[in-house]
C-alpha atoms as one frame of an Amber mdcrd trajectory, in Angstrom:
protein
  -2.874 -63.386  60.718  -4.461 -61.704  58.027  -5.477 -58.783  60.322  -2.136
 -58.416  61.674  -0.708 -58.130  58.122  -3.619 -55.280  57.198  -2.607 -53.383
  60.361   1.078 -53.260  59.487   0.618 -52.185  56.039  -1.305 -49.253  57.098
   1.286 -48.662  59.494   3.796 -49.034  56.916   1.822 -46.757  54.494   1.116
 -44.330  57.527   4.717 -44.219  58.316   6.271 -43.635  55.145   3.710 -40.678
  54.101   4.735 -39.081  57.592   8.096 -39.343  56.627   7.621 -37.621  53.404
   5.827 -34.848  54.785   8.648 -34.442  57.782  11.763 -34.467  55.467   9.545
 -31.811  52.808   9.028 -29.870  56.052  12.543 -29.762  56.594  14.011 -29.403
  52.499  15.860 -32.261  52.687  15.885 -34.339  49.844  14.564 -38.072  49.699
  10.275 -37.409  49.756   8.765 -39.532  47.617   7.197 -38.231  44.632   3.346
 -38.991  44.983   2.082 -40.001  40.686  -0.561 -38.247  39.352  -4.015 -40.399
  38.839  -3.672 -41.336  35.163  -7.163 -41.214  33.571  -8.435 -42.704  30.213
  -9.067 -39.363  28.690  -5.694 -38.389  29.904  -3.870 -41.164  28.133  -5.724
 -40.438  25.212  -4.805 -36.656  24.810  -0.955 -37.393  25.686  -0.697 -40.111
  22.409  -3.309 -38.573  20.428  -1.278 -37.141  16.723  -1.414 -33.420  15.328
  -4.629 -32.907  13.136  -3.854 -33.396   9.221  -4.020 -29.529   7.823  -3.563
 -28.175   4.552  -2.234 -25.090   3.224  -3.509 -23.322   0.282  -2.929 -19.602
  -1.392  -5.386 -17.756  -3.060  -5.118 -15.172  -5.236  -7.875 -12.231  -5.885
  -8.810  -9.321  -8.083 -11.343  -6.825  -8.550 -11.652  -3.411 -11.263 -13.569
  -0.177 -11.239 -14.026   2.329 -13.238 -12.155   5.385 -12.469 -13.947   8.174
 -10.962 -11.386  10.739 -10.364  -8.247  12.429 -12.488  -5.224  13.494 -10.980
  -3.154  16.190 -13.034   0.502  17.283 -12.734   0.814  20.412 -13.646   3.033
  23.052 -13.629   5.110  26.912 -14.310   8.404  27.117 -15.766  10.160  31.234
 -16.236  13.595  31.802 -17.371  14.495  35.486 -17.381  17.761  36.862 -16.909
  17.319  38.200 -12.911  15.572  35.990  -9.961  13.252  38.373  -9.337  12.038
  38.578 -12.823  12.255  35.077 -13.178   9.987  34.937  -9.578   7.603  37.906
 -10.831   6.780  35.893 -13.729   6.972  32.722 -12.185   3.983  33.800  -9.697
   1.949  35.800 -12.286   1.353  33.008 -14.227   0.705  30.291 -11.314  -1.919
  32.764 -10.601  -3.396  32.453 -13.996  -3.503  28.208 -13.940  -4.972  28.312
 -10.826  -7.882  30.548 -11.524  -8.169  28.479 -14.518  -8.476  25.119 -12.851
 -11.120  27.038 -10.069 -12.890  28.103 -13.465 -13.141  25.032 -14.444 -14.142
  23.134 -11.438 -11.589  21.867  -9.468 -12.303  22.690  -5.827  -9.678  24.863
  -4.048  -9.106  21.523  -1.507  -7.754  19.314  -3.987  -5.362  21.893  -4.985
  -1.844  21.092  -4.213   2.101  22.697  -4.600   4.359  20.145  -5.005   7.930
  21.474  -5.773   8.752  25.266  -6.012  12.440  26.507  -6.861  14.397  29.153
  -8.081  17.980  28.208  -9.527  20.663  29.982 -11.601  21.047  28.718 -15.721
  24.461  28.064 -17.530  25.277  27.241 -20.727  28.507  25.448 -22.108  30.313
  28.314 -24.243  31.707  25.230 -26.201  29.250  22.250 -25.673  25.675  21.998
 -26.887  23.485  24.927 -27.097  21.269  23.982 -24.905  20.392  24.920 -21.539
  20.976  23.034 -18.431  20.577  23.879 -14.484  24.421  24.185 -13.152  24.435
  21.370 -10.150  27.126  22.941  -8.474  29.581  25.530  -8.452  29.532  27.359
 -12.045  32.958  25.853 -14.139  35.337  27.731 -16.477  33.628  28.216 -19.812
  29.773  28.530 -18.594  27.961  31.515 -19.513  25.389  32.602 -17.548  22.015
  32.902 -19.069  19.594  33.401 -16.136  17.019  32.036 -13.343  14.481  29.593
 -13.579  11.505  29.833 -11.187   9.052  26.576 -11.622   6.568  25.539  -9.758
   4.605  22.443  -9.984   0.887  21.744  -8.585  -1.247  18.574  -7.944  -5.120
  18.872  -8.889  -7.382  16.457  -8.359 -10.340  16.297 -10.637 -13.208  14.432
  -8.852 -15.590  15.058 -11.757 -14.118  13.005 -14.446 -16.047  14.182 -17.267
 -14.293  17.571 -16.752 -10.931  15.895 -17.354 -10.385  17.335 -20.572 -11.840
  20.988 -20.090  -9.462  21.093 -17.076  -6.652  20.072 -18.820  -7.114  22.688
 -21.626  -7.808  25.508 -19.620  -4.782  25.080 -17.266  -2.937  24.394 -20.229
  -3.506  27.648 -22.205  -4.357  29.930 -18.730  -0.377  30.555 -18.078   0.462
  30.816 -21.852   4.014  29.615 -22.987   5.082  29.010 -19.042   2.620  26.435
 -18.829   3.790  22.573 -18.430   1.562  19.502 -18.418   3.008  16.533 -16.816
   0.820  14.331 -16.544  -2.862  12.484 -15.945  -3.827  10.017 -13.772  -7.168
   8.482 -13.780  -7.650   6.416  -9.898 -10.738   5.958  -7.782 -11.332   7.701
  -4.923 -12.690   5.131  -2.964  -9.841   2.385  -3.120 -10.852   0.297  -0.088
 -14.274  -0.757  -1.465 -11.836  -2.424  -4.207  -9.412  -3.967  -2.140 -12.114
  -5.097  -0.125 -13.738  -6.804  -3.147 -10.104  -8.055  -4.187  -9.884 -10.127
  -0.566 -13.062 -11.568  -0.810 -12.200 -12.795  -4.534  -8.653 -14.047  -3.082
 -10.604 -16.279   0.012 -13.008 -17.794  -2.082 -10.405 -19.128  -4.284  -7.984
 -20.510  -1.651 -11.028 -21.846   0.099 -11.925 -23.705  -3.222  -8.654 -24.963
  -3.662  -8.765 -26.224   0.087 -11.913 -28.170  -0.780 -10.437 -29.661  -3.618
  -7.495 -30.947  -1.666  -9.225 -32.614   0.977 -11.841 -34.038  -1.568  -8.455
 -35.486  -3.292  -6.961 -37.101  -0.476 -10.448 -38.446   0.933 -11.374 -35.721
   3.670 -13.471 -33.219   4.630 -12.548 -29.924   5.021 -12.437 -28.943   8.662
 -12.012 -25.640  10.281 -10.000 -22.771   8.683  -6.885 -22.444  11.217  -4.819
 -19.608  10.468  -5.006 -16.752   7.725  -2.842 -14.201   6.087  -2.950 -11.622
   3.502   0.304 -10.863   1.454  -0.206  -7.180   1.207   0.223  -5.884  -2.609
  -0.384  -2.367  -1.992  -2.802   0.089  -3.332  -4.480   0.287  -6.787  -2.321
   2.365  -8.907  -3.631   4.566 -11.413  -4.125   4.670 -15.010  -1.141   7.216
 -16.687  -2.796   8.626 -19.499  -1.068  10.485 -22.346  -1.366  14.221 -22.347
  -1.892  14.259 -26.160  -5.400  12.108 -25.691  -6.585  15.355 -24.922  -7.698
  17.716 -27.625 -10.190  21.210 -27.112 -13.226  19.542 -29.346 -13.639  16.606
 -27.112 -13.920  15.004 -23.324 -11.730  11.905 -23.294 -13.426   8.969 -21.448
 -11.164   7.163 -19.071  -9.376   4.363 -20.384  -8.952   0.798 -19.559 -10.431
   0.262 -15.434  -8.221   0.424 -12.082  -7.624  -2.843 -10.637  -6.479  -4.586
  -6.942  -4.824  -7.805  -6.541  -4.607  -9.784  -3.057  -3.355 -12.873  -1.790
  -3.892 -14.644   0.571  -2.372 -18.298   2.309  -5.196 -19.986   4.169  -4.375
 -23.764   6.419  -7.461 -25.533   7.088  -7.705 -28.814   9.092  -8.645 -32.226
   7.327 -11.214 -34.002   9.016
């Protein structure tokens, strides 16, 4: 009897697999859906929970020293024609520039930055000073000329030679002559944001190891990383009057980069 019984359950089996195979043959609907073999390690992985992490931001600095100047300077002419006004204008460009060759700044890190030529007007009944018309010239203006400037960027990579720079572009052009301004930077600025982020993941990796000591973990693997971006170093402004013919100036104060960054590790 028992035979019997094994035969027709493999028959049974044997039939309804056929079955299933002839209607998904066909696309009709009704095949039995065959399970997947669920394993140990299977079961495990489908209930096991989401690591513990934690999150942590670090923050990071470095300074250098400067090693480089960056002067603004410049030509201003007011005459009473443009071409005057231009003639002048380029006579004494001519003059800073040989100056700042004179003095060491290489013809490279010479720049123009801004060169115009506009008409002057003065208020017959306002203030007696001059001003650049920005439009159309208005009843009761009197015309008092052109103004040619011109305005330069020169980059000093010999710092000690700040201040003889400075001078001689100063008094090269005579009364035309404008200083704008110094900058002290460093010409290499990634070797200091590169010290910065290293300063900024050392601290959030401390902090990380703090938290997990708190809470009775170790500190696993670092998961994810990112760097909130903070820009360049800016440079040091330094005031034109620091600068005097008996004396170099030594750069002031040092240029510094700040990072952050937010670091998640997982807690063992």
């Amino acid at each position: 009897m028992r035979s019997v019984r094994s035969v027709l359950s493999v028959l049974s089996v044997r039939s309804v697999s056929a079955l299933a195979l002839a209607l998904a043959a066909l696309g009709l609907p009704g095949a039995p859906a065959v399970a997947a073999p669920t394993t140990p390690a299977a079961r495990s992985a489908a209930v096991a929970p989401a690591p513990a992490t934690v999150s942590v931001t670090g923050a990071g600095s470095a300074s250098a020293a400067p090693d480089m100047a960056v002067l603004t300077a410049g030509i201003e002419v007011t005459r009473p024609t443009a071409d005057k006004a231009l003639t002048e204008q380029n006579a004494a460009a001519e003059a800073l520039l040989a100056a700042a060759r004179a003095a060491g700044v290489d013809e490279r890190d010479i720049r123009t930055e801004n060169l115009s030529l506009s008409a002057v007007y003065r208020n017959r009944d306002g203030e007696p000073d001059q001003y650049e018309a920005a439009g159309p010239r208005g009843e009761g203006e009197i015309f008092i000329g052109h103004r040619a400037t011109q305005m330069f960027s020169l980059v000093i990579r010999d710092i000690e030679k700040t201040g003889a720079v400075v001078r001689a572009v100063a008094d090269a052009p005579g009364d035309a002559s404008r200083i704008h301004s110094v900058a002290f930077d460093v010409q290499n600025p990634e070797a200091l944001r590169a010290r910065a982020r290293t300063s900024a993941y050392d601290d959030a990796r401390s902090k990380a190891v703090q938290y997990a000591r708190l809470s009775g973990r170790g500190l696993g693997r670092l998961l994810s990383l990112e760097e909130s971006d903070g820009g360049r170093p800016r440079p040091v402004p330094v005031p034109v009057s620091s600068f005097s013919k008996e004396s170099v100036p030594v750069a002031p104060g040092r240029i510094q980069d700040e990072v952050t960054v937010t670091a998640v590790y997982e807690l063992r």
